[in-house]
XYZ file of C-alpha atoms in Angstrom:
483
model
C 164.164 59.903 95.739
C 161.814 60.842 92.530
C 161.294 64.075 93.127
C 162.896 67.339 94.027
C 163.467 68.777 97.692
C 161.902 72.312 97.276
C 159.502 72.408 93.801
C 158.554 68.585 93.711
C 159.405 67.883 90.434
C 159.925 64.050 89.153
C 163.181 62.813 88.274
C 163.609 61.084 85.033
C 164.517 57.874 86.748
C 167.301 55.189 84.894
C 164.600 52.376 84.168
C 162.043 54.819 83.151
C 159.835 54.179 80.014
C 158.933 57.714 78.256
C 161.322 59.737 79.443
C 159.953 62.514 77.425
C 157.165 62.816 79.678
C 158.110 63.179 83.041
C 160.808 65.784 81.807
C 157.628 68.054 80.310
C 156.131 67.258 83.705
C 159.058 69.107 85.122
C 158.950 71.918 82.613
C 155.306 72.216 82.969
C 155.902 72.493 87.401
C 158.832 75.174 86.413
C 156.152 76.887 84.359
C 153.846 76.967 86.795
C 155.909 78.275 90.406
C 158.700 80.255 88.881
C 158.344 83.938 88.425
C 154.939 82.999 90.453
C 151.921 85.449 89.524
C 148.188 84.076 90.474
C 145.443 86.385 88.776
C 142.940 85.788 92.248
C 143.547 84.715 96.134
C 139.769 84.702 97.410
C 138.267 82.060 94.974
C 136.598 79.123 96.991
C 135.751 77.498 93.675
C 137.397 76.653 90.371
C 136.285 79.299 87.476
C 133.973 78.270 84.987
C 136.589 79.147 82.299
C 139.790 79.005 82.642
C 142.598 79.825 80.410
C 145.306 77.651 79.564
C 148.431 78.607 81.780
C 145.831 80.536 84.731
C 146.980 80.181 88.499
C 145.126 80.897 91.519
C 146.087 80.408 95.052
C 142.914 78.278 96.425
C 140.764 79.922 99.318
C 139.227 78.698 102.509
C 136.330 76.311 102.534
C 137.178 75.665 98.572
C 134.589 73.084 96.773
C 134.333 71.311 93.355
C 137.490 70.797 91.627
C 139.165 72.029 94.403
C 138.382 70.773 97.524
C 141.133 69.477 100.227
C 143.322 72.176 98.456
C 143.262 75.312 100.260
C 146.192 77.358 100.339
C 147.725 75.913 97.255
C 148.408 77.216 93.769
C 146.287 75.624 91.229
C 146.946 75.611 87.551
C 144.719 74.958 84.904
C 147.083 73.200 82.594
C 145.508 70.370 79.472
C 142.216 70.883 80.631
C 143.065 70.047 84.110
C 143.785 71.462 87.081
C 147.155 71.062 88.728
C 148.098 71.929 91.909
C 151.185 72.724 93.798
C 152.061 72.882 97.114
C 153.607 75.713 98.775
C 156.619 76.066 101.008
C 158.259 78.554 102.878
C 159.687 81.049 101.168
C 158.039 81.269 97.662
C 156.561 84.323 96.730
C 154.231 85.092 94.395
C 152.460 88.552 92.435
C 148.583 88.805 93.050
C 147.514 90.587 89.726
C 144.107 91.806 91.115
C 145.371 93.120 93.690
C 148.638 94.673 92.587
C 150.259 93.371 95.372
C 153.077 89.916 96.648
C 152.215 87.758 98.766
C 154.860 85.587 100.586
C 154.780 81.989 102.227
C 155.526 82.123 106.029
C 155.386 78.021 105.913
C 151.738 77.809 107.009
C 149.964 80.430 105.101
C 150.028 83.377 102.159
C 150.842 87.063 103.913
C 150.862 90.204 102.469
C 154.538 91.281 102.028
C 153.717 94.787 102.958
C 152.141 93.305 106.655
C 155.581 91.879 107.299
C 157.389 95.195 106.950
C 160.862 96.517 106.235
C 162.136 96.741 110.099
C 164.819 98.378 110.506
C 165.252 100.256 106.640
C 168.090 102.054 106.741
C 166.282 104.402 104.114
C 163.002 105.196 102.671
C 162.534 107.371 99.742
C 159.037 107.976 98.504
C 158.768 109.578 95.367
C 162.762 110.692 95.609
C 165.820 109.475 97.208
C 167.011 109.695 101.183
C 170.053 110.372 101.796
C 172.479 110.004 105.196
C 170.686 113.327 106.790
C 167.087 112.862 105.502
C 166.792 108.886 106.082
C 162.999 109.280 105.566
C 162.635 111.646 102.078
C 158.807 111.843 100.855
C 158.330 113.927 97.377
C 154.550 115.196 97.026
C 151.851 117.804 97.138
C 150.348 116.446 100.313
C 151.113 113.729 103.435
C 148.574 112.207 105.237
C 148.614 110.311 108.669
C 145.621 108.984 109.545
C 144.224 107.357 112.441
C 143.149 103.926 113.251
C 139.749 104.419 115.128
C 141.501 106.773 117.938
C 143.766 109.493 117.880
C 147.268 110.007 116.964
C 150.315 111.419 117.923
C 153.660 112.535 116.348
C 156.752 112.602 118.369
C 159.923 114.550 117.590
C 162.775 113.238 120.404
C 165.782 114.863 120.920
C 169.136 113.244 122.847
C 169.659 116.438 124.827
C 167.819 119.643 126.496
C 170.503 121.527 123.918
C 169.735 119.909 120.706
C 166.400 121.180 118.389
C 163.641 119.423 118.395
C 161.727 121.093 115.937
C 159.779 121.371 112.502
C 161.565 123.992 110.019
C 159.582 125.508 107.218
C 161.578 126.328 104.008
C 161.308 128.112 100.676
C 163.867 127.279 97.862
C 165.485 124.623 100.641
C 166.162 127.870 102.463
C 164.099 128.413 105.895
C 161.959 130.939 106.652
C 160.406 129.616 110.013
C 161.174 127.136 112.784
C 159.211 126.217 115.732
C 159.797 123.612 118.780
C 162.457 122.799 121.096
C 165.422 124.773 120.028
C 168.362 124.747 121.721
C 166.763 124.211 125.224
C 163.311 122.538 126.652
C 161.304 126.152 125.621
C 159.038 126.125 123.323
C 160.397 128.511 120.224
C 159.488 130.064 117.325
C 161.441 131.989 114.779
C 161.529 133.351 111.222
C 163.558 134.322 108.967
C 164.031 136.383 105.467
C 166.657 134.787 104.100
C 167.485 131.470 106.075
C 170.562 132.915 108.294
C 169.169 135.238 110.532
C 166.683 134.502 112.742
C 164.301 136.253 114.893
C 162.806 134.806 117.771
C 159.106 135.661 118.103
C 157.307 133.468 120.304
C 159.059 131.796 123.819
C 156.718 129.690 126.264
C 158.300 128.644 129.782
C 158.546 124.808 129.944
C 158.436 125.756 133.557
C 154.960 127.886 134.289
C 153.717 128.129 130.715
C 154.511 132.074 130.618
C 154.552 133.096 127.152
C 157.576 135.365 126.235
C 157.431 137.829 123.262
C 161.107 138.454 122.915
C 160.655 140.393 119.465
C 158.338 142.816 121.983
C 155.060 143.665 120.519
C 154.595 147.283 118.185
C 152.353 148.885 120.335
C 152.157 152.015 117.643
C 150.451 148.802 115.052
C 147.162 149.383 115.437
C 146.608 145.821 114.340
C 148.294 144.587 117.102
C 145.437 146.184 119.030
C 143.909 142.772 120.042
C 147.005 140.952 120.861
C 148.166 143.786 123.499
C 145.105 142.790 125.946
C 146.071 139.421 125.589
C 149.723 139.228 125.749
C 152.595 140.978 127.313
C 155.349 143.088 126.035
C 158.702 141.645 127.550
C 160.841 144.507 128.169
C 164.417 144.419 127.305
C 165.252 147.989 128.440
C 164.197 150.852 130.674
C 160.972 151.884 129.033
C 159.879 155.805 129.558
C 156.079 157.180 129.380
C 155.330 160.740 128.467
C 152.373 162.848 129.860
C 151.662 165.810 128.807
C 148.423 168.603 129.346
C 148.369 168.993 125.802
C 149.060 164.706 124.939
C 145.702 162.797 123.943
C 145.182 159.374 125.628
C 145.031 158.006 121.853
C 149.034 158.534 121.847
C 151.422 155.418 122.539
C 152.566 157.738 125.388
C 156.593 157.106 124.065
C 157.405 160.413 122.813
C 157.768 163.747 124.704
C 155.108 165.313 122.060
C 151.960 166.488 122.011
C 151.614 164.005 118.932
C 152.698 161.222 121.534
C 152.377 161.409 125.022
C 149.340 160.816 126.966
C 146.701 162.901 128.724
C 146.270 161.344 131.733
C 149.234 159.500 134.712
C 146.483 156.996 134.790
C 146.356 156.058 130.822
C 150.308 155.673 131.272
C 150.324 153.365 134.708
C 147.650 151.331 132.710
C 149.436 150.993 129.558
C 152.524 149.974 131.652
C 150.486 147.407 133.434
C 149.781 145.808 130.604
C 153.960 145.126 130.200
C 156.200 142.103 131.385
C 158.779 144.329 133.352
C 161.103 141.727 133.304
C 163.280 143.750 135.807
C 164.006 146.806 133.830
C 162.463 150.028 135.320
C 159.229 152.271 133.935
C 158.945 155.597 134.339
C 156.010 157.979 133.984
C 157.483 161.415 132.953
C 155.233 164.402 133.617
C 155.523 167.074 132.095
C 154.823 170.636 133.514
C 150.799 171.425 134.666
C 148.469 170.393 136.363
C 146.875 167.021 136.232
C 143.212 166.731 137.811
C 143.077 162.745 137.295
C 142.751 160.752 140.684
C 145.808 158.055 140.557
C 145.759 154.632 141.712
C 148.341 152.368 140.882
C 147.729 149.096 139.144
C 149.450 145.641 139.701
C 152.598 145.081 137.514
C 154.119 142.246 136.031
C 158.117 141.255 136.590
C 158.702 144.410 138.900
C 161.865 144.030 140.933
C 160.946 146.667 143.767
C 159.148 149.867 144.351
C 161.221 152.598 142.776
C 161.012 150.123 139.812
C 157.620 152.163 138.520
C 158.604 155.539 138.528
C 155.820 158.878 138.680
C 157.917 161.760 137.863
C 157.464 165.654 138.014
C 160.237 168.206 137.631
C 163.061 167.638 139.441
C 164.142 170.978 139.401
C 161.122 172.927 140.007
C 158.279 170.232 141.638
C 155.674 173.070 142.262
C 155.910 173.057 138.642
C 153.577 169.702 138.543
C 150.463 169.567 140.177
C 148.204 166.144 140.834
C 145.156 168.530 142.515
C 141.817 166.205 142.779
C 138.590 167.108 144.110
C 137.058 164.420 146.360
C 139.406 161.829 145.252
C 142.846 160.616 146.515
C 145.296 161.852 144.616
C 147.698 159.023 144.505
C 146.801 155.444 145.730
C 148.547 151.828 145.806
C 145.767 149.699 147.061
C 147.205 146.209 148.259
C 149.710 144.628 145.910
C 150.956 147.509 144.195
C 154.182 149.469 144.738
C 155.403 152.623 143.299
C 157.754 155.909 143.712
C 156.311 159.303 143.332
C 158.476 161.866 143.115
C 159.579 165.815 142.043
C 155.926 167.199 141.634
C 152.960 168.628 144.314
C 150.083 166.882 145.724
C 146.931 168.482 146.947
C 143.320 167.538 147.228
C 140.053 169.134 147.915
C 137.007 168.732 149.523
C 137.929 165.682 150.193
C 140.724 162.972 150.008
C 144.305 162.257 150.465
C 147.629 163.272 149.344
C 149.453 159.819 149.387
C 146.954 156.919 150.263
C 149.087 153.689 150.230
C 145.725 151.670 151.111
C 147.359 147.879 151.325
C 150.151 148.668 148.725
C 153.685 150.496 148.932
C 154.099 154.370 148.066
C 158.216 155.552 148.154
C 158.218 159.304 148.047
C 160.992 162.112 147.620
C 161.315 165.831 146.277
C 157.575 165.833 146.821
C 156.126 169.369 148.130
C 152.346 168.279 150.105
C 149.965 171.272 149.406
C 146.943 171.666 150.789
C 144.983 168.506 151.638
C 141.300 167.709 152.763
C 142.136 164.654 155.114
C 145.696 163.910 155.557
C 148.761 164.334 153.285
C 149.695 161.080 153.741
C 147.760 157.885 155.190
C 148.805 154.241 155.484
C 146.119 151.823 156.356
C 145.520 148.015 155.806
C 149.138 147.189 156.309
C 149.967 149.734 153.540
C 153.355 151.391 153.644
C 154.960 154.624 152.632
C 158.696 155.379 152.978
C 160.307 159.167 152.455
C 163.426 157.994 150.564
C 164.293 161.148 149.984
C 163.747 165.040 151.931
C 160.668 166.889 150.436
C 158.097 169.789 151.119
C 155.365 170.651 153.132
C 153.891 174.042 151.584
C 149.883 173.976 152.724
C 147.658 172.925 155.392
C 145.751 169.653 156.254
C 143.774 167.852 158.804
C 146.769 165.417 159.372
C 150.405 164.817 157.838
C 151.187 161.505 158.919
C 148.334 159.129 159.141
C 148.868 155.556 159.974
C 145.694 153.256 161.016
C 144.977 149.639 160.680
C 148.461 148.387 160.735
C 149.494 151.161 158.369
C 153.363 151.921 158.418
C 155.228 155.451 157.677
C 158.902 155.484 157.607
C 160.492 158.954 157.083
C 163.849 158.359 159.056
C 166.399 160.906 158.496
C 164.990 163.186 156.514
C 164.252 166.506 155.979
C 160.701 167.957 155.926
C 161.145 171.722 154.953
C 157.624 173.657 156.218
C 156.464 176.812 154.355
C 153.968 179.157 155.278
C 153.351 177.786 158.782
C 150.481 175.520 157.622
C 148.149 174.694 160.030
C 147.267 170.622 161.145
C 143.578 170.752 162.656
C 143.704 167.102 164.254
C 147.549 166.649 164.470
C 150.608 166.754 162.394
C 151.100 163.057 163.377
C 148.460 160.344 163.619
C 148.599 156.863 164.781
C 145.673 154.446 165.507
C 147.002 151.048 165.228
C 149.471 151.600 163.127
C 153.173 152.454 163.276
C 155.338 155.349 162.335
C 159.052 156.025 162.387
C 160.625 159.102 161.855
C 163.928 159.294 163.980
C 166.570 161.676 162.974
C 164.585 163.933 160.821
C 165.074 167.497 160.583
C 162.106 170.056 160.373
C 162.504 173.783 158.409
C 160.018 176.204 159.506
C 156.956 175.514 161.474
C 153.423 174.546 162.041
C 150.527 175.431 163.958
C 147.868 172.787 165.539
C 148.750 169.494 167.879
C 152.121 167.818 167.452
C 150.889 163.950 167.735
C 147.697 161.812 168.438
C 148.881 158.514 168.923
C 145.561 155.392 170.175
C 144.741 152.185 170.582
C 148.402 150.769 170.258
C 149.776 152.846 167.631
C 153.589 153.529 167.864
C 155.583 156.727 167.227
C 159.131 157.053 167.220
C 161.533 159.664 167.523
C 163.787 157.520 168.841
C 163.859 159.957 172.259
C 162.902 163.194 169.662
C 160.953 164.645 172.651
C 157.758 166.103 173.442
C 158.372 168.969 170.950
C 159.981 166.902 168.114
C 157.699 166.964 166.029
C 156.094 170.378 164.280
C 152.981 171.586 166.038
C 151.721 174.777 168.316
C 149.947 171.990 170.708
C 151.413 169.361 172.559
C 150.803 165.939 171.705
C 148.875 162.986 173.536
C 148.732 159.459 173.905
C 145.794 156.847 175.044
C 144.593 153.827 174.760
C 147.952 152.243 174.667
C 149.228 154.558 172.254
C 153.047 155.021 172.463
C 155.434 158.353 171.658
C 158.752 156.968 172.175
C-alpha cells in the first residue's frame, strides 16, 4: 500500500529517494481536503486566474484543464491544478453560496436538502425548550406555497384536549380560538390571561353558530350582527309593551323609555333569538293595542306555551287587541304560541284567534265582539283552551274549524255575558274537528247551537242536542257528525 485508505495520500515508503517530497505531497493533500471550503460549484472550466491555494468542486460537462474531472475538488497549487477525489462523507463550505455541501458517495448535496429528521428541537432566533420544541423569535413568519396551496394542521390525541392557536400579550393570553376542550369550534378572550369568556361556539355537528356571551342588543353597533346572528338564551327572557313604549326601545324594561309599541315589534324581536329552551314572554301592559298579530317562526322553542302573549291576569278586559279588517291574532303554519289574560275583538272584518296552519293555546281570554268567528282553525291549524276564559260579545261563529282545522276546549269553562248573539252558529265544523267534552257553560246565547258538514266532527262526548249554547237547535249534513 502507498497511499492512504480515505484522503489518498503517499506514504513515505523505506527505499524511497527524497523523502522530503512525498511528505510535502501529503501536507499539500491535508491542505487541500481538510477544513474543506471551495470558493465555486458550477464552473465547467478552469478560471483564467487562479490564486495559489483556490479550490473548486468541478461541474458537469467540464473542459480544458479539467476535463474527465467532474465532481472533484480541484486545487490550483505551483501553478498546477490538483485534483482530489471525493468520498463519502467529506463535507465541504461553498463560499458563494454561503452554504455545505456533503458527499453522499456519488455526488455533492446540499446539506440543508438532506434535512434534520427527527430534531428533537429547533430554535430559530432563540432557544426551544421541552414545551415549545419548535421556538421561532421574529417580527414576521412566512409559509409559502410551492405552486398550489397549503395547509396547516393542528392534531390533537383526544376530542378533550385543545387544539388551538392562543394569542398572548406579555406571555399572558388574551385570546384563544380552535378546538378547546371538545370537537366545537371556540373562541375566547381574556383581560388578564385567567379568566376567560367564551364568545363564539360553532356545532361540529350542523354548523349552528352559538353566541354564548349573548349579543347586547341595547349596542347600537351590534345593529348589523343581530340580523345575522342569534342571541342564545340562557334564561327566561321577558318583553315589555306598552301604549306609551316606542318601537325604537329594546322592549326589556317595563318603561315608557323601554318597552315597545307594538305585540308585533316584540314577537319579531324575539324571533330573531335562539330560544334554546328557555321561555319568552310578551308582557302587555294595560290598553288597547290596534296592531293585527301574527306570530312568526322561532328558533329552539320547546312547545307552545314556550312564547308567551300576556295581558292582565287579574283584570283581562283591561287589555284589548281590537283590529279593524284584520285578524287579531294569527299562527300561520309552523308557528305556535299561548295567548292569554287580555280581550280579543275585531271589526268589520276578521277573526279573534286564527290559528291558520300553526298552534294557538289560549286561557283567561274574554272573546268580544268579532266580525267572522272568535276563533277559527283551518289548514290543519290547531287551538287548545288550556285554561277556562270569557265570552263577553257577539259573533258570526265561536268555534270554527274547516279544512282539517282542530279545536280542543275539553273541560273547561266558557263563562257567557250579555247573552251574545251567534248569527251562523256558536259551533262550526266543515271538515274539520272539534272537541269539547266536559265543558261547562255560564250564562247563555242566542242563535243556532252547531253546524257541523262535509265530515266535520263534534264532540260532546254524548253532551246532547242542547249542550252546547244557542236559542236554535243544531244540524248536521253532508256527513257531518254531533256525537
Amino acid at each position: 500500500m502507498e497511499q492512504t485508505t480515505n484522503l489518498k495520500m503517499p506514504f513515505i515508503m523505506p527505499s524511497q529517494a527524497q523523502k522530503h517530497v512525498t511528505h510535502n505531497e501529503a501536507l499539500q493533500a491535508l491542505d487541500i481536503v481538510v477544513q474543506l471550503s471551495v470558493l465555486d460549484r458550477h464552473l465547467a472550466a478552469p478560471p483564467a486566474v487562479p490564486a495559489e491555494g483556490d479550490r473548486y468542486i468541478v461541474a458537469a460537462a467540464a473542459t480544458g484543464g479539467w476535463v474527465g474531472k467532474v465532481g472533484q475538488v480541484a486545487a490550483w497549487q505551483d501553478g498546477a491544478w490538483a485534483f482530489h477525489v471525493p468520498v463519502k462523507g467529506w463535507l465541504t463550505w461553498v463560499a458563494d453560496e454561503q452554504r455545505i455541501l456533503a458527499h453522499d458517495g456519488s455526488g455533492w448535496v446540499d446539506t440543508i436538502a438532506l434535512g434534520i429528521n427527527p430534531a428533537a428541537m429547533v430554535g430559530v432566533n432563540t432557544t426551544a425548550d421541552t414545551t415549545n420544541r419548535l421556538s421561532v423569535k421574529s417580527q414576521a413568519v412566512l409559509f409559502d406555497n410551492l405552486g398550489a396551496g397549503q395547509q396547516v394542521k393542528i392534531n390533537k390525541a383526544a376530542a378533550g384536549d385543545n387544539a388551538s392557536l392562543l394569542f398572548q400579550t406579555g406571555y399572558s393570553g388574551r385570546a384563544e380560538f380552535g378546538l378547546a376542550g371538545d370537537d366545537d369550534w371556540h373562541l375566547k378572550v381574556s383581560p388578564d390571561g385567567g379568566a376567560w369568556t367564551e364568545a363564539l361556539k360553532v356545532s361540529r355537528s350542523d354548523g349552528r353558530v352559538l353566541l354564548p356571551a349573548s349579543l347586547a342588543l341595547t349596542d347600537q353597533n351590534q345593529a348589523a350582527a343581530k340580523r345575522h346572528i342569534r342571541e342564545l338564551l340562557a334564561a327566561n327572557r321577558s318583553y315589555f309593551v306598552r301604549t306609551d313604549g316606542s318601537d325604537t326601545n329594546n322592549g326589556l324594561g317595563d318603561t315608557s323609555g323601554g318597552a315597545f309599541l307594538t305585540i308585533q315589534k316584540a314577537l319579531d324581536v324575539a324571533a330573531s333569538l335562539d330560544m334554546a329552551g328557555f321561555t319568552v314572554t310578551i308582557q302587555v301592559a294595560d290598553g288597547t293595542y290596534s296592531g293585527a298579530i301574527v306570530v312568526p317562526a322561532m328558533t329552539g322553542q320547546a312547545a307552545p306555551s314556550a312564547l308567551v302573549i300576556a295581558g292582565n291576569s287579574g283584570a283581562p278586559a283591561n287589555v284589548i287587541v281590537s283590529t279593524n279588517n284584520a285578524n287579531a291574532i294569527s299562527a300561520p303554519s309552523g308557528t305556535r304560541c299561548l295567548v292569554k289574560d287580555m280581550e280579543i275583538r275585531t271589526t268589520a272584518s276578521g277573526f279573534g284567534l286564527n290559528a291558520d296552519g300553526g298552534t294557538l293555546q289560549f286561557q283567561n281570554v274574554r272573546f268580544g265582539a268579532c266580525a267572522q268567528a272568535h276563533i277559527v282553525c283551518q289548514n290543519n291549524g290547531v287551538a287548545i283552551a288550556t285554561g277556562n276564559y270569557a265570552i263577553s260579545g257577539a259573533s258570526p261563529m265561536h268555534w270554527s274549524a274547516q279544512t282539517g282545522g282542530f279545536i280542543n276546549t275539553e273541560g273547561r269553562t266558557a263563562t257567557l255575558a250579555g247573552t251574545p248573539a251567534f248569527s251562523t252558529a256558536f259551533a262550526s265544523c266543515r271538515h274539520g274537528d272539534i272537541a269539547c267534552a266536559g265543558m261547562t257553560f255560564g250564562g247563555a246565547a242566542t242563535g243556532t247551537r252547531y253546524s257541523t258538514t262535509l265530515n266535520g266532527v263534534i264532540n260532546t262526548a254524548g253532551g246532547g242536542a242542547n249542550y252546547l249554547p244557542g236559542s236554535v237547535a243544531g244540524a248536521a249534513a253532508t256527513g257531518g257528525q254531533y256525537a
